[in-house]
Coordinates of C-alpha atoms in Angstrom, one line a residue:
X1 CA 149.8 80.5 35.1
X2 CA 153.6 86.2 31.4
X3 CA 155.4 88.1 30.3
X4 CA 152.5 89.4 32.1
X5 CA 152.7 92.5 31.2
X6 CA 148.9 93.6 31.0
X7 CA 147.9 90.2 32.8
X8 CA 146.6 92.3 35.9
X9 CA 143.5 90.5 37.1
X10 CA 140.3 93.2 36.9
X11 CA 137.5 93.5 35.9
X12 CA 136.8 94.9 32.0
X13 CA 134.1 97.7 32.5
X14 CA 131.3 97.6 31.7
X15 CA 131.8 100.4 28.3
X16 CA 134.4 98.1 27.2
X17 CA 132.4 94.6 27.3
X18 CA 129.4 97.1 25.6
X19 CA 132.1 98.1 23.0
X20 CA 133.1 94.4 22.4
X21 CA 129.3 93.1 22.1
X22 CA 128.5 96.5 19.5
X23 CA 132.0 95.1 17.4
X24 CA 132.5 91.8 17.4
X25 CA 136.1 90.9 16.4
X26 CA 135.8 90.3 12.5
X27 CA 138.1 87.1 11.0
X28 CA 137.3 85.2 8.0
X29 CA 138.8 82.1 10.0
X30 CA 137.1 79.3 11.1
X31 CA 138.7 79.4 14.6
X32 CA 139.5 82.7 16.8
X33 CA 141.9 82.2 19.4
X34 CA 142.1 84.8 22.1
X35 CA 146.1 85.7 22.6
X36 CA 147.7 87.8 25.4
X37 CA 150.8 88.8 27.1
X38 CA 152.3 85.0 28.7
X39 CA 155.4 82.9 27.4
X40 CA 152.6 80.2 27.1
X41 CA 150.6 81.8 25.1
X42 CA 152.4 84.3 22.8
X43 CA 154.5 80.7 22.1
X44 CA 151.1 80.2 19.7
X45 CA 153.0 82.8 17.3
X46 CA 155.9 80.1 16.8
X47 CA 153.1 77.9 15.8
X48 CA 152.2 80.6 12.9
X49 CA 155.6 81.9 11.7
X50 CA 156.7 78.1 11.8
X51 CA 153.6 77.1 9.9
X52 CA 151.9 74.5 11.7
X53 CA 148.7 75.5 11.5
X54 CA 148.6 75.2 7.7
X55 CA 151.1 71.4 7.7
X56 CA 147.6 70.4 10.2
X57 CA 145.2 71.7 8.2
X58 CA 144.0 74.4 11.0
X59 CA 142.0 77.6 10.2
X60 CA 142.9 79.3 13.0
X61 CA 143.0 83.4 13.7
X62 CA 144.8 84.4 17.0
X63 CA 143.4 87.8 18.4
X64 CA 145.7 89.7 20.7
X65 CA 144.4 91.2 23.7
X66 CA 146.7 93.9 25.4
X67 CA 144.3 93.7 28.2
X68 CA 144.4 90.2 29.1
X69 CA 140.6 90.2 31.2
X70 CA 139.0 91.7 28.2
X71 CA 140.2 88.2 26.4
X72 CA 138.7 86.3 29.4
X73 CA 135.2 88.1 28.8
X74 CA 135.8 88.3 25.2
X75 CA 135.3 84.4 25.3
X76 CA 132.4 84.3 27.8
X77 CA 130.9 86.9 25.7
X78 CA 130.9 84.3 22.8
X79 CA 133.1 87.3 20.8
X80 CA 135.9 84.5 20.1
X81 CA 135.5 80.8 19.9
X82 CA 138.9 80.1 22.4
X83 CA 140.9 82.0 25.0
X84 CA 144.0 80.8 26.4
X85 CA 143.9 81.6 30.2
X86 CA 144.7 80.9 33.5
X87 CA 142.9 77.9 35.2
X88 CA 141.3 80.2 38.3
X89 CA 140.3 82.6 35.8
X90 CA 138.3 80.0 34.1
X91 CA 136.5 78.5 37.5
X92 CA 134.5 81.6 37.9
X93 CA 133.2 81.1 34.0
X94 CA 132.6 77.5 35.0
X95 CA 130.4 77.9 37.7
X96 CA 128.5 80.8 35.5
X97 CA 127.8 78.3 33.3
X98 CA 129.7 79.3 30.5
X99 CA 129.3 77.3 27.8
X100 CA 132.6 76.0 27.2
X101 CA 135.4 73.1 27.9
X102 CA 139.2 73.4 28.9
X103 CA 140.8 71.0 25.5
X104 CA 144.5 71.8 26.2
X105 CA 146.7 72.9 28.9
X106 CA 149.6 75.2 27.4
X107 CA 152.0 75.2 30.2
X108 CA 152.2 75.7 34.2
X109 CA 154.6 78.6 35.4
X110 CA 157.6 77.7 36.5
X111 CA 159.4 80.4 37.6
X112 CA 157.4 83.5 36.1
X113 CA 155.7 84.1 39.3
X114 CA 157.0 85.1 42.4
X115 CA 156.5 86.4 46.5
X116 CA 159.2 89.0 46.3
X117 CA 160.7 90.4 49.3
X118 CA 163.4 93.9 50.2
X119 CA 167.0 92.4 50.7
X120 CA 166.6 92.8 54.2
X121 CA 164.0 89.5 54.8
X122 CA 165.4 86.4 54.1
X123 CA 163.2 84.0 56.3
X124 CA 158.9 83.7 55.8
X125 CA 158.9 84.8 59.5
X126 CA 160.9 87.8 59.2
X127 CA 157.7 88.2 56.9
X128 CA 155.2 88.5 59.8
X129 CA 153.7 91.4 60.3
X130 CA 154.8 93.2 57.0
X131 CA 152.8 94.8 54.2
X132 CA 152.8 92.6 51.3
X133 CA 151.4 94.3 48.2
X134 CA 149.4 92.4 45.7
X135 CA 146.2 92.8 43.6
X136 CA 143.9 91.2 46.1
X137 CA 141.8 87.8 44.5
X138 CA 145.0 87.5 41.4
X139 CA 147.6 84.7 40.8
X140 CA 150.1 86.5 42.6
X141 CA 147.8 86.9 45.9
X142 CA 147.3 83.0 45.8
X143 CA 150.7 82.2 45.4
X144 CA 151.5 84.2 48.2
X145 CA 148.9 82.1 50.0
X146 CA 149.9 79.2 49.3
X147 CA 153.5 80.1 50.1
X148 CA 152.3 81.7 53.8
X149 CA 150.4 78.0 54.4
X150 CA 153.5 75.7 52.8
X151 CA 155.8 77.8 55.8
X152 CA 153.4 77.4 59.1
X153 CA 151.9 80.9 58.3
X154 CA 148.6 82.2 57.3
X155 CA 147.1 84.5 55.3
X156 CA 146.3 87.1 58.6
X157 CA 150.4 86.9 59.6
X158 CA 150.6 89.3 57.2
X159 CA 149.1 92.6 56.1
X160 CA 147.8 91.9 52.1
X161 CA 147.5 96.0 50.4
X162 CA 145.5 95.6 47.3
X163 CA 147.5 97.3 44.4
X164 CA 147.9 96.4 40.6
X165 CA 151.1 94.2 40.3
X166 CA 153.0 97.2 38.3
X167 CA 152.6 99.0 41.5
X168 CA 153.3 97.1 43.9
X169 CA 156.4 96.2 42.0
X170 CA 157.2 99.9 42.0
X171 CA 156.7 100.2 45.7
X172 CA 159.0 97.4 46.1
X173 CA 161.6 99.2 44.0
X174 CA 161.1 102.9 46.2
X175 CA 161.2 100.7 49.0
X176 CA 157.6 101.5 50.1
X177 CA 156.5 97.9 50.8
X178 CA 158.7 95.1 51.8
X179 CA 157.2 92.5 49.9
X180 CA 155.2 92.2 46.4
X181 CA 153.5 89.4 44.4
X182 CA 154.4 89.8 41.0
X183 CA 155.4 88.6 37.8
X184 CA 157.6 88.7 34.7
X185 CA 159.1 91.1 33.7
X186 CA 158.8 92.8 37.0
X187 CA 160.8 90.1 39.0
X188 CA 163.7 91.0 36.6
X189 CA 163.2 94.4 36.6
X190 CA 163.1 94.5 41.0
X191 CA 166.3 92.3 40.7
X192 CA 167.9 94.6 38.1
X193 CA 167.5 97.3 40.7
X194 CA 168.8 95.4 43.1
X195 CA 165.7 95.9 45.2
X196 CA 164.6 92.6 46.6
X197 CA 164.6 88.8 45.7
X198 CA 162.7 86.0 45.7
X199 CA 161.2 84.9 48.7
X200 CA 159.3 82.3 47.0
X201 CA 158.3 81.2 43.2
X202 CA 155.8 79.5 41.1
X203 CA 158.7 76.8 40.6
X204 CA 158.5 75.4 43.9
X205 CA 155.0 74.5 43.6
X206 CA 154.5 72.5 40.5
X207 CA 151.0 72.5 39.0
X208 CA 149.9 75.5 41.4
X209 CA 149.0 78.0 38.3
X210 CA 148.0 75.9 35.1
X211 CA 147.6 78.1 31.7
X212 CA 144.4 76.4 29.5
X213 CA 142.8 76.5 26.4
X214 CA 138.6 77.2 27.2
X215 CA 136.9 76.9 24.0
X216 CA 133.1 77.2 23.3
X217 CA 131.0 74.1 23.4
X218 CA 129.3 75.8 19.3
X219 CA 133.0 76.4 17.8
X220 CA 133.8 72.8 19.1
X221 CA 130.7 71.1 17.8
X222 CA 131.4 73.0 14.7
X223 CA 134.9 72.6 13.9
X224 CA 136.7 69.8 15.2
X225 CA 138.7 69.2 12.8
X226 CA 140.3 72.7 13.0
X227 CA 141.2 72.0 16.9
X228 CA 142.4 69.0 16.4
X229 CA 145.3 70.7 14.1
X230 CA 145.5 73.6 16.2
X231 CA 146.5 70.8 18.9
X232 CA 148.5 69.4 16.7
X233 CA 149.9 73.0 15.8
X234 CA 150.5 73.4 19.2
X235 CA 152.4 70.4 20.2
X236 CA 154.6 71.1 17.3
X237 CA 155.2 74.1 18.2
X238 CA 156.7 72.8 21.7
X239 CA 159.1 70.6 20.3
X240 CA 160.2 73.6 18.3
X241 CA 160.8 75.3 21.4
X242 CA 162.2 73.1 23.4
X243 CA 164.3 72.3 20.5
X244 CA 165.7 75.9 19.7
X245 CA 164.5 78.4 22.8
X246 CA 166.7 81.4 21.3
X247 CA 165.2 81.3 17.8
X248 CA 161.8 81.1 19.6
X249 CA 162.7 83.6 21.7
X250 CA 163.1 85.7 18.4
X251 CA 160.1 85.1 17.1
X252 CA 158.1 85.7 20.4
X253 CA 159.5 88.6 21.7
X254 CA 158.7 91.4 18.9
X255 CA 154.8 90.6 20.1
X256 CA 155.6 91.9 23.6
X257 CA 158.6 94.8 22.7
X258 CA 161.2 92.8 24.2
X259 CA 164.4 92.0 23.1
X260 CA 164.9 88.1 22.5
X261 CA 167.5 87.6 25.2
X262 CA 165.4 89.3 28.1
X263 CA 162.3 86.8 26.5
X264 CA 164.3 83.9 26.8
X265 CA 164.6 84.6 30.7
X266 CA 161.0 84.1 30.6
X267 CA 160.3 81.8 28.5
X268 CA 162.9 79.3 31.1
X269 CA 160.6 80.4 33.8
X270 CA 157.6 78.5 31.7
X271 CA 157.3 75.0 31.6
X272 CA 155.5 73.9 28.3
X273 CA 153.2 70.8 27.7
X274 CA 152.9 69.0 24.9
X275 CA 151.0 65.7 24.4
X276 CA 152.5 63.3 27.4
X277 CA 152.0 66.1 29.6
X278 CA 148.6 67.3 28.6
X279 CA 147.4 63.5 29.2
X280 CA 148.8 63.6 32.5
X281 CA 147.1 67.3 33.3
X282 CA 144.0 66.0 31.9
X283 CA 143.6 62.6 34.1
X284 CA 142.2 62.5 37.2
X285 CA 145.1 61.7 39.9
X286 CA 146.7 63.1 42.5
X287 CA 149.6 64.3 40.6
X288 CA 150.5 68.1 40.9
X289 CA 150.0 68.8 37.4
X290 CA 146.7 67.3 37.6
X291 CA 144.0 69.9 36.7
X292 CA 142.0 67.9 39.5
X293 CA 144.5 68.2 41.9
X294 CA 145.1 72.1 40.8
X295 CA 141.2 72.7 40.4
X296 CA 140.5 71.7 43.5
X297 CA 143.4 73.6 45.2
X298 CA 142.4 77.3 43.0
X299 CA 138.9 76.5 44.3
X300 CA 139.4 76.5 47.8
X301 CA 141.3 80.0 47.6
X302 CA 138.4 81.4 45.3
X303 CA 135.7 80.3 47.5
X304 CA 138.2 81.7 50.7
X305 CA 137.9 85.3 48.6
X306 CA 133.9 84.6 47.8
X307 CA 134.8 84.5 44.0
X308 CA 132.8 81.4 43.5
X309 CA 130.8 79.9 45.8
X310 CA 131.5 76.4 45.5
X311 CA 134.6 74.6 43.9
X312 CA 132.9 73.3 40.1
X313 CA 133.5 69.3 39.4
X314 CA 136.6 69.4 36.8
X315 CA 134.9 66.0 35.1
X316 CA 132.1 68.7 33.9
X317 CA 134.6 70.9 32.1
X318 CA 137.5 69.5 30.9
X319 CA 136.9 66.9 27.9
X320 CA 140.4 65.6 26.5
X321 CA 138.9 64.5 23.5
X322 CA 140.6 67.2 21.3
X323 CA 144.1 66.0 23.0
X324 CA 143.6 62.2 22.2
X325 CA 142.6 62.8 18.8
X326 CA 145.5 65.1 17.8
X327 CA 148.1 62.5 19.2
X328 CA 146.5 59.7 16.7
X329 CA 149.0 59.7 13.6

C-alpha cells in the first residue's frame, strides 16, 4: 500500500530466513519495529528525529529492511515484535496462524502505484490483447486487476508476463512491453523518460492497498504501554507531516538516497492516517477505507492466485485497542 524501491513481493530464501533465525536482530529496546522502503513507513523516522517516541514514553527500535519480504518473515519468524506492511501481505500470515494482530493502519497509497502504459494507448481497450508486465501475485498485479474489472475487462484480455517491477519498468522504458505495474520511483522515472503514462493509479481506488502495523500477540501482552506511545508517536508524527511535508520530506529522504524534492513527489502520492482515520479503517462498514471492505476485496484476488485458500475473518485479527487507548488524553 513506497518509495518502493526494494518492495518487490518474493519470497526470502530459504539461507536468508536460516541466517535471520542463527542472528536474531539484537536491540536493547523494548519494542522492534520492522522499517522498509514506503512514504508510510520510512514517515516513522519523523517520529524519531522529531522525538515523539521519548514525549510518549515509547521504547521503541526501528530495524530497516532493504529487502522489504525479509521484514515480512522477519515478523512471522518472531525476529521483531512489529512490521509495518502491506494488508495482502499480511492475509497469508493470518491464515498461517501467525500469532499476531493488525493495531494501526499507516496510510493507503494514493497515487504511488500505478497500471502504466507506452504513449501510444490511451483507452483500457486499446489495452486488450497487450503484454502487461508485472510480478505475478504483487500489489501492482492486483491493481492491475482491479483496474481491468473497474473498465468491463478481465484478467485473460490481457497477456500478464511475470517480471520484478524494476524490470518491467525498464521494459516499459526500451519499449519492450506496452504496459507495466509499478511503483514509485519508477512511475517518475518512466514519465521522466517520457516513456509512458498512467493508465490507471492507486488514487482512483481509495482503500484498495492499505499499509498496517502487525505486531505479535507476546510483544503486545508484554508492552502495552510502549504501543500505546508509539501510536501516539505516530499520530504525531502525521500532523507533523501534514503540517510541514517539505521539512518531512528532508528528514525522510536521506533513508532511501533521495533528494527531498523528488521524496516529496511521493510522499503526495501517500495518504496518511492518523487517529480519525484509523477508527474509520478499523470499524467494520462498508466504507473504502474499511480494512473489512479492503480485506475482503485483497482476499478474493489472493484466493484467485491460490495464495490463501480462504479469505481470513478481519474480526480475528485486527484489535483496535492500541488505537483507542492512544487517542485518550
Amino acid at each position: 500500500m513506497t518509495l518502493l524501491q526494494t518492495l518487490l513481493r518474493k519470497v526470502l530464501p530459504a539461507a536468508g530466513l536460516l541466517t535471520l533465525a542463527l542472528h536474531p536482530i539484537p536491540s536493547f529496546a523494548q519494542v522492534t519495529l520492522g522499517v522498509s522502503d514506503w512514504p508510510g513507513w520510512v514517515a516513522w523516522y519523523v517520529a524519531e528525529k522529531e522525538g515523539y517516541f521519548k514525549k510518549y514514553g515509547a521504547d521503541v527500535k526501528l530495524v530497516w529492511f532493504p529487502d522489504y519480504m525479509t521484514s515480512v518473515n522477519a515478523l512471522s519468524a518472531g525476529q521483531i515484535d512489529a512490521n509495518c506492511q502491506a494488508l495482502i501481505d499480511t492475509l497469508s500470515p493470518v491464515e498461517k496462524k501467525v500469532p499476531a494482530k493488525v493495531i494501526l493502519v499507516t496510510d493507503n497509497s494514493a497515487g504511488n502505484d500505478a497500471l502504466m502504459v507506452s504513449n501510444s494507448i490511451k483507452t483500457f481497450p486499446e489495452l486488450k490483447g497487450k503484454t502487461v508486465g508485472v510480478e505475478i501475485g504483487s500489489i501492482e498485479n492486483y491493481l492491475a486487476a482491479t483496474a481491468l474489472k473497474m473498465h468491463g475487462m478481465g484478467e485473460k484480455d490481457v497477456n500478464f508476463v511475470n517480471m520484478s517491477t524494476g524490470d518491467a519498468a525498464a521494459a516499459l522504458i526500451a519499449g519492450k512491453v506496452p504496459a507495466a505495474g509499478v511503483w514509485n520511483p519508477w512511475i517518475q522515472r518512466i514519465q521522466q523518460h517520457k516513456a509512458g503514462h498512467p493508465l490507471f493509479t492507486s488514487k482512483s481506488a481509495p482503500g484498495l492497498i492499505p499499509d498496517v502495523v502487525y505486531a505479535r500477540d507476546a510483544a503486545l501482552a508484554a508492552h502495552q504501554k510502549d504501543f500505546v506511545g508509539m501510536t501516539k508517536a505516530w499520530f504525531a508524527a502525521v500532523k507533523f507531516i501534514e503540517a510541514n511535508p517539505m521539512k518531512a520530506a528532508e528528514i525522510m529522504a536521506p533513508h532511501v538516497g533521495l533528494k527531498p524534492q523528488e521524496y516529496a513527489l511521493s510522499l503526495a502520492g501517500t495518504k496518511l492516517f492518523g487517529a480519525k482515520l484509523n477508527l474509520e479503517a478499523m470499524s467494520k462498514s462498508t466504507a473504502p477505507v474499511s480494512l473489512y471492505v479492503s480485506t475482503a476485496a485483497t482476499g478474493d484476488f489472493l484466493v484467485s492466485q491460490k495464495a490463501i485458500t480462504a479469505t481470513p475473518d478481519p474480526a480475528g485479527f485486527i484489535d483496535a485497542g492500541i488505537v483507542k487507548a492512544a487517542m485518550k488524553p
